[in-house]
PDB file of C-alpha atoms and ligand atoms in Angstrom:
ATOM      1  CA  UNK O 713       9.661   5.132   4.953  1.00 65.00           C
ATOM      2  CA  UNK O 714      12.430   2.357   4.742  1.00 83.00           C
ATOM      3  CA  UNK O 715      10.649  -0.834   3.473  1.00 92.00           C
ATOM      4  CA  UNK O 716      12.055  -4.179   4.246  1.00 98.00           C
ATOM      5  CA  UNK O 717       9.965  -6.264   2.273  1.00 97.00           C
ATOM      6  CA  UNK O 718      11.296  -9.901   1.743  1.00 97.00           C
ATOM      7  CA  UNK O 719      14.271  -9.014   4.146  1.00 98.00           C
ATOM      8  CA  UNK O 720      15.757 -10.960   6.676  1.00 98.00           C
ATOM      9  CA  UNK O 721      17.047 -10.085  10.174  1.00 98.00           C
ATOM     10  CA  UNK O 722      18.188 -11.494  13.161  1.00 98.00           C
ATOM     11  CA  UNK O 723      18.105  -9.874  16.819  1.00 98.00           C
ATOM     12  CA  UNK O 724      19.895 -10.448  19.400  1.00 98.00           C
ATOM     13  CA  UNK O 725      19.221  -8.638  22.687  1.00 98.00           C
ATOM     14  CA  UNK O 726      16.049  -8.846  23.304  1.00 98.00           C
ATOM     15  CA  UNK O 727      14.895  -9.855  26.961  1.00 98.00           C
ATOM     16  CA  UNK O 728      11.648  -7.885  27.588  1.00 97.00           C
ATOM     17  CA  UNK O 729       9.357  -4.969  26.138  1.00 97.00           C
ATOM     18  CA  UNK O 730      11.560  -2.001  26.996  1.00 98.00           C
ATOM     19  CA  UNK O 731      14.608  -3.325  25.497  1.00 98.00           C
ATOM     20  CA  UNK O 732      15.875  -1.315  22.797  1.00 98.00           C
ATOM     21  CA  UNK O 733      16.391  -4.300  20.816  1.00 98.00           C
ATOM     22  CA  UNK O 734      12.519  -4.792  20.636  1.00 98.00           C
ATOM     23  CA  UNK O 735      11.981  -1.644  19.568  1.00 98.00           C
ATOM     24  CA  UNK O 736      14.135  -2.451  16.559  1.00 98.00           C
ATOM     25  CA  UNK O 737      12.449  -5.595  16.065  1.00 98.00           C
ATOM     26  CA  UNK O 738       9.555  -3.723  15.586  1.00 98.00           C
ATOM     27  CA  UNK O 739      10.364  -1.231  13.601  1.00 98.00           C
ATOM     28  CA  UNK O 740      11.971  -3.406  10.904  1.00 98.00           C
ATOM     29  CA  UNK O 741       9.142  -6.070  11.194  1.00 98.00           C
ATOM     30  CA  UNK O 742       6.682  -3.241  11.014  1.00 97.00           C
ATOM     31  CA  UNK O 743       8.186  -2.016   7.696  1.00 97.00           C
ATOM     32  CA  UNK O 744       8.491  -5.794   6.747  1.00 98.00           C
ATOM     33  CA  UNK O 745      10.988  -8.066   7.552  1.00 98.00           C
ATOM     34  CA  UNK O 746      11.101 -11.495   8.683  1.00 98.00           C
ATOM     35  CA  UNK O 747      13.125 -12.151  11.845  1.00 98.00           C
ATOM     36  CA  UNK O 748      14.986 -14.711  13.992  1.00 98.00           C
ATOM     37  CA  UNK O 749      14.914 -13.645  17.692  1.00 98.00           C
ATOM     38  CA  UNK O 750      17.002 -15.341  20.146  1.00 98.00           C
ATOM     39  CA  UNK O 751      16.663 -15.367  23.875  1.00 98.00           C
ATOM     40  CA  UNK O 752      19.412 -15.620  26.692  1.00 98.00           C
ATOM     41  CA  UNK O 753      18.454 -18.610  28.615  1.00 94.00           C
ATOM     42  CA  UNK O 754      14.977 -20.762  29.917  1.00 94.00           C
ATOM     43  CA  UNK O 755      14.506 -17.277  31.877  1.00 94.00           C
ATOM     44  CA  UNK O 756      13.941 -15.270  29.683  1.00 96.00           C
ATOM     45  CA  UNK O 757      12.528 -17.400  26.721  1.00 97.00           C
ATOM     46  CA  UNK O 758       8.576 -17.043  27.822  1.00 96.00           C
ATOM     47  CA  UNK O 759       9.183 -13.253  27.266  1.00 96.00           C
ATOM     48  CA  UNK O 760      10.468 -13.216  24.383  1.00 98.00           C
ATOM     49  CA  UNK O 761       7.921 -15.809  22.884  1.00 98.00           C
ATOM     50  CA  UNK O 762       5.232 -14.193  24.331  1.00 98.00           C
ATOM     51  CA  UNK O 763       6.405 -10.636  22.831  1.00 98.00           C
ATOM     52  CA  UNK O 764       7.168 -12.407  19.110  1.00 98.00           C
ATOM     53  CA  UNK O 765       3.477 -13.173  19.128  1.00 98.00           C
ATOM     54  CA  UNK O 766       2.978  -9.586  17.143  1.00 97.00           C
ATOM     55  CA  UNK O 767       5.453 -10.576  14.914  1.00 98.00           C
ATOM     56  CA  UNK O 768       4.862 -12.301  11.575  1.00 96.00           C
ATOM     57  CA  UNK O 769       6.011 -15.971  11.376  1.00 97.00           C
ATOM     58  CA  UNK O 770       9.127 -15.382  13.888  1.00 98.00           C
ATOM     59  CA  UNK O 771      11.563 -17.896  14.214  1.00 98.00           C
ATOM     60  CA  UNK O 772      12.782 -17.511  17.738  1.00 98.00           C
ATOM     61  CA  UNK O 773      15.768 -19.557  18.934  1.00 98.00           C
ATOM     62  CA  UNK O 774      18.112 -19.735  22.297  1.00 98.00           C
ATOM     63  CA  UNK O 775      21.286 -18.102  22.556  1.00 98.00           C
ATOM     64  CA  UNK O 776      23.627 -17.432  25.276  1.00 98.00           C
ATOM     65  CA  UNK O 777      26.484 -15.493  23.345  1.00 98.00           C
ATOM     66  CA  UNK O 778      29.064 -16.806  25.714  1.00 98.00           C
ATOM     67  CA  UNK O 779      28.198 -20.297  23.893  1.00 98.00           C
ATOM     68  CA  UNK O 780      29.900 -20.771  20.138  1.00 98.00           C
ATOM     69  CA  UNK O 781      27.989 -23.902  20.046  1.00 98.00           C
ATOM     70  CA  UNK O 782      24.986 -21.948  19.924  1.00 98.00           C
ATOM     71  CA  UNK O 783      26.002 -18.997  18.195  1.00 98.00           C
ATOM     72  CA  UNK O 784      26.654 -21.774  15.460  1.00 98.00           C
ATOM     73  CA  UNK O 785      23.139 -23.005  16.155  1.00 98.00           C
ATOM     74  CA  UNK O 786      21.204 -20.037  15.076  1.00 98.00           C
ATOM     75  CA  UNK O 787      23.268 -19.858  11.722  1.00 98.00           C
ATOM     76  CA  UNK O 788      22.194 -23.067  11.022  1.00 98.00           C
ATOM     77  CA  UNK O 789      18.537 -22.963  11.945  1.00 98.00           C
ATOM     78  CA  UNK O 790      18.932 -19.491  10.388  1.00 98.00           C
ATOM     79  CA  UNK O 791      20.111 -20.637   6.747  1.00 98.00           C
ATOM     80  CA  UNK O 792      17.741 -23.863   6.881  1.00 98.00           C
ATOM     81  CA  UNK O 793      14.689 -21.137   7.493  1.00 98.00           C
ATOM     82  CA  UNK O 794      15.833 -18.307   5.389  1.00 98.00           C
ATOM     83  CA  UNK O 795      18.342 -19.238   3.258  1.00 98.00           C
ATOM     84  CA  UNK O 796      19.941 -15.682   3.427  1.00 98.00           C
ATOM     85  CA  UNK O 797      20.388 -12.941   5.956  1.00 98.00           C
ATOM     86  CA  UNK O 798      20.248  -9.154   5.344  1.00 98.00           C
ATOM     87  CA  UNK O 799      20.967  -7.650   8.599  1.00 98.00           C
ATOM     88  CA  UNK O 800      21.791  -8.271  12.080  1.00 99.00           C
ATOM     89  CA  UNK O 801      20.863  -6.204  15.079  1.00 99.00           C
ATOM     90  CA  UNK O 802      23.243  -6.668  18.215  1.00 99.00           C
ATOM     91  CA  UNK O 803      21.897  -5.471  21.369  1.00 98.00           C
ATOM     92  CA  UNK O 804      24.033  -7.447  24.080  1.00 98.00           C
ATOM     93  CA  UNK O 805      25.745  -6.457  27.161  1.00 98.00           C
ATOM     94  CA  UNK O 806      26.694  -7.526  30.760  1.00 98.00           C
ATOM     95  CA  UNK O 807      28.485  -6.816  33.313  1.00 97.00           C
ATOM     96  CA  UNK O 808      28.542  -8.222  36.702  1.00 97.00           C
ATOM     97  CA  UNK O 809      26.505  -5.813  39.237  1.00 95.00           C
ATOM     98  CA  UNK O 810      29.437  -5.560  41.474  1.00 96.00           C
ATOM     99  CA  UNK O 811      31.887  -3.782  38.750  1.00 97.00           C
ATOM    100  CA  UNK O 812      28.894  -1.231  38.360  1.00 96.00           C
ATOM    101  CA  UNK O 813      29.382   0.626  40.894  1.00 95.00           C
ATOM    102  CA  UNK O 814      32.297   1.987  43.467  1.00 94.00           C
ATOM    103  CA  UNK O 815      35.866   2.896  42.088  1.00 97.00           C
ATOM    104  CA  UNK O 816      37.081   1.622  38.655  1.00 98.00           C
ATOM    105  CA  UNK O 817      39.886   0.716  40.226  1.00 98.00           C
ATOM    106  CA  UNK O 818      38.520  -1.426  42.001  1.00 98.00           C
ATOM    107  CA  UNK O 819      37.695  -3.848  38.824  1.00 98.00           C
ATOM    108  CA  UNK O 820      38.023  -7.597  39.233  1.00 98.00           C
ATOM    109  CA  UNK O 821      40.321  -9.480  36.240  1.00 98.00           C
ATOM    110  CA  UNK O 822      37.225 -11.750  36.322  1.00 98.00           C
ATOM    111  CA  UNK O 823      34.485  -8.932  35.874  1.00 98.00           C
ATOM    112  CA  UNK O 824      36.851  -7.422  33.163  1.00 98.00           C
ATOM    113  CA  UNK O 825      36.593 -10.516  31.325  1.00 98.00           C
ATOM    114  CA  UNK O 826      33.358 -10.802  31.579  1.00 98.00           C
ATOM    115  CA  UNK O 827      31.867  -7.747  30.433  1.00 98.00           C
ATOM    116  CA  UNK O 828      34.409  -7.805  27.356  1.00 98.00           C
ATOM    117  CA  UNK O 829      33.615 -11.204  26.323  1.00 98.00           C
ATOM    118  CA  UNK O 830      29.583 -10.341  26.340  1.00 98.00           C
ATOM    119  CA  UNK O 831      29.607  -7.212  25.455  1.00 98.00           C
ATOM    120  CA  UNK O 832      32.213  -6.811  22.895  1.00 99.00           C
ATOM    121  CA  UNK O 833      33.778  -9.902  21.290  1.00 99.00           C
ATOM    122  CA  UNK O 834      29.578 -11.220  20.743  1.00 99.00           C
ATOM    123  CA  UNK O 835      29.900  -8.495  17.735  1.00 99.00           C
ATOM    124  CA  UNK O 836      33.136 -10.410  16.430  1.00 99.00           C
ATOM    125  CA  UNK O 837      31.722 -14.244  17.065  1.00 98.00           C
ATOM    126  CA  UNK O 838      28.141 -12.929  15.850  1.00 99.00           C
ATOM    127  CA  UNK O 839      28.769 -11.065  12.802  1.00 99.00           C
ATOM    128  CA  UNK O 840      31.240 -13.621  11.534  1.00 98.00           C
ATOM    129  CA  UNK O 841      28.612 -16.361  11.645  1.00 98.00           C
ATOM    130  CA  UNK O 842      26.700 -13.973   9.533  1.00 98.00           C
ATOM    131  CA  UNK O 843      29.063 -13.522   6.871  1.00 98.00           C
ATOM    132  CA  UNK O 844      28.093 -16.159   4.536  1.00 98.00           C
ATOM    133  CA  UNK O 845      24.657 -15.642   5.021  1.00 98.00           C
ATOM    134  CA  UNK O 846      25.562 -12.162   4.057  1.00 98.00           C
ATOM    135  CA  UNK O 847      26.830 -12.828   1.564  1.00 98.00           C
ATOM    136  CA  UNK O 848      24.693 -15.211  -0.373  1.00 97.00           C
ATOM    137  CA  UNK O 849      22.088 -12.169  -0.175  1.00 98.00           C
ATOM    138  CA  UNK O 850      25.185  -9.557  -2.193  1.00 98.00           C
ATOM    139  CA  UNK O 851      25.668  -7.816   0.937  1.00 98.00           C
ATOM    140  CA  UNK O 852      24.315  -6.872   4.221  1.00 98.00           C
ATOM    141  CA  UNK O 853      23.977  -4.681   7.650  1.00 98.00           C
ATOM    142  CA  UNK O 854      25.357  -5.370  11.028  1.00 99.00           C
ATOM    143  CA  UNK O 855      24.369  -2.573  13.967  1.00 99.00           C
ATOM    144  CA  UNK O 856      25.490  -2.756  17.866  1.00 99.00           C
ATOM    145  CA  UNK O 857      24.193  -0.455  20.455  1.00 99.00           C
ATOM    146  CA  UNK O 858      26.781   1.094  22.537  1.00 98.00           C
ATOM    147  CA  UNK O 859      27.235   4.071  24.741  1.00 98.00           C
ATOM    148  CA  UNK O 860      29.212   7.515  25.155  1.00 98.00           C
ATOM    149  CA  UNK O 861      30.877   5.536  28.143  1.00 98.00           C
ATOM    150  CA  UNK O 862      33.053   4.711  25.968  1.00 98.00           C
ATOM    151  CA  UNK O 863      35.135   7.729  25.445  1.00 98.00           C
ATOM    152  CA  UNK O 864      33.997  10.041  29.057  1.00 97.00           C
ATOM    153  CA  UNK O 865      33.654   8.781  32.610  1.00 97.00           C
ATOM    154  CA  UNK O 866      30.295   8.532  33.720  1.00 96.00           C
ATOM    155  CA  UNK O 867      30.500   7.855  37.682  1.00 94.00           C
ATOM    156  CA  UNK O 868      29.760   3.637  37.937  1.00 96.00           C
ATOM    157  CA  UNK O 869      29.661   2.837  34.286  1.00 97.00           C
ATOM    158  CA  UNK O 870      33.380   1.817  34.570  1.00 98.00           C
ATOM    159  CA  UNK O 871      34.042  -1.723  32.799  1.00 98.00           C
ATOM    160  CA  UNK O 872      31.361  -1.130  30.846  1.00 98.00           C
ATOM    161  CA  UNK O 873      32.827   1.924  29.336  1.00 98.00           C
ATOM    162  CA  UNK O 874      36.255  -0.121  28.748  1.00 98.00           C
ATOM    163  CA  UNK O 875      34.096  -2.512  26.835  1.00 99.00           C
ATOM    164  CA  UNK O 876      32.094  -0.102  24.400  1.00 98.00           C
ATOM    165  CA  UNK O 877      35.337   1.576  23.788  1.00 99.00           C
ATOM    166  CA  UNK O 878      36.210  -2.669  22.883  1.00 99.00           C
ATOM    167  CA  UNK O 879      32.698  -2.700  21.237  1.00 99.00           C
ATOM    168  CA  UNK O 880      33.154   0.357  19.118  1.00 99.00           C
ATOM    169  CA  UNK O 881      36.856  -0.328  17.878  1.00 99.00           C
ATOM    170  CA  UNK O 882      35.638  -4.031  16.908  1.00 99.00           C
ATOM    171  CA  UNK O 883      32.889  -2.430  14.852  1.00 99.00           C
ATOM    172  CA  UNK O 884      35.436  -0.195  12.494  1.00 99.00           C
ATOM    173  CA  UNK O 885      37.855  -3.704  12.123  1.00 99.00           C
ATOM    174  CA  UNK O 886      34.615  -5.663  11.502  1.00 99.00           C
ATOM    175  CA  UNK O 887      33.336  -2.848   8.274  1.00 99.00           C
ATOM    176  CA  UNK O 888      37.057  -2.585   7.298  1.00 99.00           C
ATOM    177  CA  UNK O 889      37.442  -6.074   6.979  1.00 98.00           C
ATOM    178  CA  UNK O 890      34.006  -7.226   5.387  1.00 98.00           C
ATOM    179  CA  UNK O 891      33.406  -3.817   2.869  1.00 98.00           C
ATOM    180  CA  UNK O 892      34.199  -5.680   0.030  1.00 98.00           C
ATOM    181  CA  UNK O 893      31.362  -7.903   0.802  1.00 98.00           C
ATOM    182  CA  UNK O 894      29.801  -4.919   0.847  1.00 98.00           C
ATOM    183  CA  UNK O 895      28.505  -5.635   3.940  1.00 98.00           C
ATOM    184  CA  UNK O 896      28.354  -2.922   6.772  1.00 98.00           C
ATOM    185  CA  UNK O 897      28.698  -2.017  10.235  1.00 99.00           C
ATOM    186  CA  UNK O 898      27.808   0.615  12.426  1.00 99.00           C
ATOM    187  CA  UNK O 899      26.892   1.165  15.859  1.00 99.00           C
ATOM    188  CA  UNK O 900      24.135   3.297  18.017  1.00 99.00           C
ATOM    189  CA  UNK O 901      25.409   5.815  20.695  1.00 98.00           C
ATOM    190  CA  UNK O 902      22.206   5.760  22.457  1.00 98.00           C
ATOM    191  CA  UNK O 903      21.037   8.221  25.227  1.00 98.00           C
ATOM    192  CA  UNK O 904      19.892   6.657  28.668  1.00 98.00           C
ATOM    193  CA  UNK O 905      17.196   5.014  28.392  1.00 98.00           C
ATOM    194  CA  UNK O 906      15.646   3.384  31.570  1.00 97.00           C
ATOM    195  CA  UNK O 907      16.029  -1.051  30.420  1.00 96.00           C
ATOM    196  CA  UNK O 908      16.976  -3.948  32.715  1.00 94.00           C
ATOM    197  CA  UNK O 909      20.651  -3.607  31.785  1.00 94.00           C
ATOM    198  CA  UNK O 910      20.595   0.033  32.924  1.00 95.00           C
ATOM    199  CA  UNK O 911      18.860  -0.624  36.298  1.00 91.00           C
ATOM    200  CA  UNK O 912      21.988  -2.767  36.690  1.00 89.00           C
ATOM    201  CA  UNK O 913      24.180   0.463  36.732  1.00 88.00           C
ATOM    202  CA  UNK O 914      24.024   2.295  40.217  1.00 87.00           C
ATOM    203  CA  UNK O 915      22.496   5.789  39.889  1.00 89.00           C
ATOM    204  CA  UNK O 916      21.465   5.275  36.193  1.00 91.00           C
ATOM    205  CA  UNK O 917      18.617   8.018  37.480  1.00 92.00           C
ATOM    206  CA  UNK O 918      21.125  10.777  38.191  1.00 93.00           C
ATOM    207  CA  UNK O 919      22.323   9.846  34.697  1.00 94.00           C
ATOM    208  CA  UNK O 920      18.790  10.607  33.072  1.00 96.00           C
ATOM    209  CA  UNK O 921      18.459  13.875  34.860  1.00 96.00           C
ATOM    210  CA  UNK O 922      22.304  15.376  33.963  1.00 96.00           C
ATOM    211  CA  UNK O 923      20.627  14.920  30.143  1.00 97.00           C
ATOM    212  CA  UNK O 924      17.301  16.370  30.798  1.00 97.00           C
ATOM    213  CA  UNK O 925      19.490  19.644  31.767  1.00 97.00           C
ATOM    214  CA  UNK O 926      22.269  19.471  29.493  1.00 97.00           C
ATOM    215  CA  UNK O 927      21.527  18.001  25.877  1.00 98.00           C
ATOM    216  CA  UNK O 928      20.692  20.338  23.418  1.00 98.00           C
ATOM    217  CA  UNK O 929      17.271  18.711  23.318  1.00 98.00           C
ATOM    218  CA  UNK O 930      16.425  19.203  26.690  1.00 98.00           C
ATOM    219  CA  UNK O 931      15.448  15.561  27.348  1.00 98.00           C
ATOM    220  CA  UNK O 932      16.099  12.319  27.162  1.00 97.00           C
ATOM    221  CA  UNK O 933      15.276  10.230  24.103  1.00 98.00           C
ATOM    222  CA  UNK O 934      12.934   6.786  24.236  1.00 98.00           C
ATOM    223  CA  UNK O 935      13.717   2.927  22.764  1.00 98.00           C
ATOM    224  CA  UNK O 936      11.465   4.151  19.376  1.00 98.00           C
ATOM    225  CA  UNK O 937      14.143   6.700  18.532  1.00 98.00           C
ATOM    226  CA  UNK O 938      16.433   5.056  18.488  1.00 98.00           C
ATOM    227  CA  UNK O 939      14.483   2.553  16.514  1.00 98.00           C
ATOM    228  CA  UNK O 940      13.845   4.886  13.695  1.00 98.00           C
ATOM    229  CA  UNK O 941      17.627   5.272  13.655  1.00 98.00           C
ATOM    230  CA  UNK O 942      18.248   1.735  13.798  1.00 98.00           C
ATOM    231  CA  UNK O 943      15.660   0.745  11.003  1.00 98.00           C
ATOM    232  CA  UNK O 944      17.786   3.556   8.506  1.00 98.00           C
ATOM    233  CA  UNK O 945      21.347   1.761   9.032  1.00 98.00           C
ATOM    234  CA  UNK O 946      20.009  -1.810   8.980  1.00 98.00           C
ATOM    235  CA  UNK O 947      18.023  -0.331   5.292  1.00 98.00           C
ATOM    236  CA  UNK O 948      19.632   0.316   1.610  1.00 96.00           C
ATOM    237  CA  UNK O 949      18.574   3.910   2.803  1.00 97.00           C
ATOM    238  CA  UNK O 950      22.581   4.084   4.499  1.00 98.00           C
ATOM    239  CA  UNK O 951      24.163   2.246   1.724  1.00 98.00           C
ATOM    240  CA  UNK O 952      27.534   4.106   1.989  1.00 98.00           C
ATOM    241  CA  UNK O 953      27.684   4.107   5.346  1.00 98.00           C
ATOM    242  CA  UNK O 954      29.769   1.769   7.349  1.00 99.00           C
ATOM    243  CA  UNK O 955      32.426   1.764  10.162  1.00 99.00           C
ATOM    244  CA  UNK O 956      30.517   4.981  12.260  1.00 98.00           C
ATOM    245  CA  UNK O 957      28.989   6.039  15.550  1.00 98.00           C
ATOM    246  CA  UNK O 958      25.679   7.734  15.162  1.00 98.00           C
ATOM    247  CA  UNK O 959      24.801   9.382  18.057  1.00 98.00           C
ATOM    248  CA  UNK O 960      21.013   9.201  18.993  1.00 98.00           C
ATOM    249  CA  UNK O 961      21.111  11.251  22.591  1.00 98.00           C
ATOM    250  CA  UNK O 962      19.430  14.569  22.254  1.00 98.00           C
ATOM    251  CA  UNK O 963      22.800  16.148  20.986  1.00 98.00           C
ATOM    252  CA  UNK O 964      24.173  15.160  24.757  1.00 98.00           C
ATOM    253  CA  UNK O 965      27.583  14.133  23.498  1.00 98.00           C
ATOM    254  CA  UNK O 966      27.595  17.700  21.704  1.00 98.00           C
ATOM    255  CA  UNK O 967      28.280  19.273  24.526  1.00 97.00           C
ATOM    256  CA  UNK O 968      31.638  20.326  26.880  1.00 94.00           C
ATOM    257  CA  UNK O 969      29.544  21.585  29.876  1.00 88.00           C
TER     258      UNK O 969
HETATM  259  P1  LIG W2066      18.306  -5.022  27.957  1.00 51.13           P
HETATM  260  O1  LIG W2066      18.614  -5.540  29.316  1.00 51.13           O
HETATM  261  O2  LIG W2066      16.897  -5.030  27.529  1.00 51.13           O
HETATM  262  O3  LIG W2066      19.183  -5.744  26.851  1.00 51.13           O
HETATM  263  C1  LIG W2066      20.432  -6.351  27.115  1.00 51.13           C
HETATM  264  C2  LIG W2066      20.362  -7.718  26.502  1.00 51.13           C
HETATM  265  O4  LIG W2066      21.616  -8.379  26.609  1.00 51.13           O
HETATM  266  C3  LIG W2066      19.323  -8.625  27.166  1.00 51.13           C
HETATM  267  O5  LIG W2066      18.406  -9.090  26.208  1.00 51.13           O
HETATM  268  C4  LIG W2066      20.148  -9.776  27.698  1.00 51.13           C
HETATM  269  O6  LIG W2066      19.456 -11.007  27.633  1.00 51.13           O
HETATM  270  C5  LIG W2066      21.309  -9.738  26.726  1.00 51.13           C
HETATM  271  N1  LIG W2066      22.459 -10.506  27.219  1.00 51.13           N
HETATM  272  C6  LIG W2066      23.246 -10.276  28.313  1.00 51.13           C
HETATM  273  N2  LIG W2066      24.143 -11.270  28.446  1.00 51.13           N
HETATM  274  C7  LIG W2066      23.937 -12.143  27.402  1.00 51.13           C
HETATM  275  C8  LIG W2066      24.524 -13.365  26.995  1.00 51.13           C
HETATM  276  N3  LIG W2066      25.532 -13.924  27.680  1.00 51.13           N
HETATM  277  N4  LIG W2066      24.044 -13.972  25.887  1.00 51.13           N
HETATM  278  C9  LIG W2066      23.031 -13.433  25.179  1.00 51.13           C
HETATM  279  N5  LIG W2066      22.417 -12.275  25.512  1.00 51.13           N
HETATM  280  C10 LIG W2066      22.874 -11.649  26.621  1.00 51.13           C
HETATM  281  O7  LIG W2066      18.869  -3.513  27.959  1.00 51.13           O
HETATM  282  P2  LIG W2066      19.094  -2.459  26.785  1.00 51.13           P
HETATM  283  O8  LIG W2066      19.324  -1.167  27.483  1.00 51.13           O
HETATM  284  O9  LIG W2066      18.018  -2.555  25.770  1.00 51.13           O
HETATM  285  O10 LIG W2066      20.489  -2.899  26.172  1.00 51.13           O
HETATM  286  C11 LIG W2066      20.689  -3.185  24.799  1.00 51.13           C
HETATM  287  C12 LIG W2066      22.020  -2.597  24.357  1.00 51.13           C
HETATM  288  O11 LIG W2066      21.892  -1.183  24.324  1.00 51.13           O
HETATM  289  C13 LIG W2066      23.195  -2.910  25.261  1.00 51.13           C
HETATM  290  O12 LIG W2066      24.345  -3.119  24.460  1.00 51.13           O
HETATM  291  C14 LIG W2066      23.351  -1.625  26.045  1.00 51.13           C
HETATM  292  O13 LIG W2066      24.660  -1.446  26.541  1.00 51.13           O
HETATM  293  C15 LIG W2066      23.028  -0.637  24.955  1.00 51.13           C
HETATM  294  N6  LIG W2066      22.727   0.715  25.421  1.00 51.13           N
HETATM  295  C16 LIG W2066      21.777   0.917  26.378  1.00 51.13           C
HETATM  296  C17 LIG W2066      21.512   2.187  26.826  1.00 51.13           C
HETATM  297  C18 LIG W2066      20.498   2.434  27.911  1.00 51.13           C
HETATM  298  O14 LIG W2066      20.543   3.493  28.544  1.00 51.13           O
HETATM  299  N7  LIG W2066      19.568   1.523  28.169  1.00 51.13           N
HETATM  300  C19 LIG W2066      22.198   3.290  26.277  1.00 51.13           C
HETATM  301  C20 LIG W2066      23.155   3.060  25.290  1.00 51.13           C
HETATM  302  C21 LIG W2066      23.413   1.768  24.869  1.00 51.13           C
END
């Protein structure tokens, strides 16, 4: 099993206990590492506190991503506490409810801005921050979590698909550019998985069911899967990897029909 003894993470995108960002968290902390959790907002900060209680000397900090003051922040509090970081785990999105459901057509310049800015330039303004961090460690691993949106229609996912296609193109610039840092990025094409940020989507459920007949597996996958997946890219273990989608969905995207 990947060990991340006297490693250092940070993870952003956690908001309760079935958000696949948690998972990760505990997967890496559960094969070792330290981590730096941040929360979006006074909302949801008791939940995330409350979860980082099984965790091993946390350091949990706010962060709204739409705020380069505290993006900054957490870097600081981040190289005061660690001195270093090995990986970073970006598990962010948003759009506004409205542009998740009806015609794409229909998509507001406002709503489009939105759900690019969260969901897609956070990987740019995050994983720069991390760089020197990064790089005082000799290297590191940066992973986002996006979806097959991106590239086929799925009925309501609309601006959200525009910005994991955003999300997914940012990730091969991002390992191009920092490589010779050798420090690597990747993302997650994760199956549905019932979170908050899918109930946001209108008939995620139909969604869940279209996979349960059609993947090669049969069935949807859970948050731990992915987890396992997660824990290998953010490890030595996928050393040469960088700048690639890994698909963890039951084989779904496999398939024509
Ligand atoms: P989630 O709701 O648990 O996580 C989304 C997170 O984004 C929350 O923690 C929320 O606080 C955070 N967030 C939103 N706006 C933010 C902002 N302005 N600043 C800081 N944080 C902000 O849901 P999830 O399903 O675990 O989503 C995690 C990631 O996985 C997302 O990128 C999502 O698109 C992706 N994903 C989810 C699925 C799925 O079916 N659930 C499938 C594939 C990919």
């Amino acid at each position: 099993m990947t060990d991340f003894t006297g490693k250092h993470g940070l993870i952003v995108g956690v908001a309760n206990k079935r958000s696949i960002s948690w998972a990760i968290a505990r997967a890496v902390a559960g094969r070792g590492a330290r981590l730096a959790l941040t929360y979006q907002g006074e909302r949801l900060e008791e939940n995330v506190r409350e979860l980082a209680q099984e965790l091993t000397d946390p350091l949990i900090l706010p962060c709204d991503v739409t705020s380069d003051e505290q993006v900054a922040e957490v870097y600081r509090a981040i190289g005061r506490e660690f001195g270093g970081l090995d990986f970073l785990l970006h598990g962010v999105a948003f759009a506004p409810r409205e542009e998740l459901e009806g015609p794409f057509v229909q998509t507001t310049r406002e709503g489009f801005r939105i759900a690019l800015d969260v969901s897609a330039y956070s990987l740019v303004s995050l994983t720069r921050g991390a760089v020197p961090l990064m790089a005082a460690r000799g290297g590191g691993s940066v992973l986002t979590l996006t979806y097959l949106g991106s590239e086929r229609v799925f009925p309501n996912y609309n601006v959200m698909g525009v910005a994991k296609a955003a999300l997914e193109a940012a990730m091969r610039y991002l390992a191009s550019d920092l490589g010779p840092q050798n420090i690597r990025v990747n993302a997650i094409s994760a199956g549905p998985i019932k979170t908050l940020a899918a109930s946001g989507i209108s008939g995620f459920t139909s969604i869940l069911g279209i996979y349960r007949d059609h993947a090669p597996l049969r069935r949807t996958v859970d948050a731990e899967e992915v987890a396992a997946a997660a824990a290998f890219l953010l490890s030595g273990d996928a050393s040469a990897v960088t700048g690639d989608v890994f698909y963890v969905d039951g084989g779904f995207h496999a398939m024509g029909m």
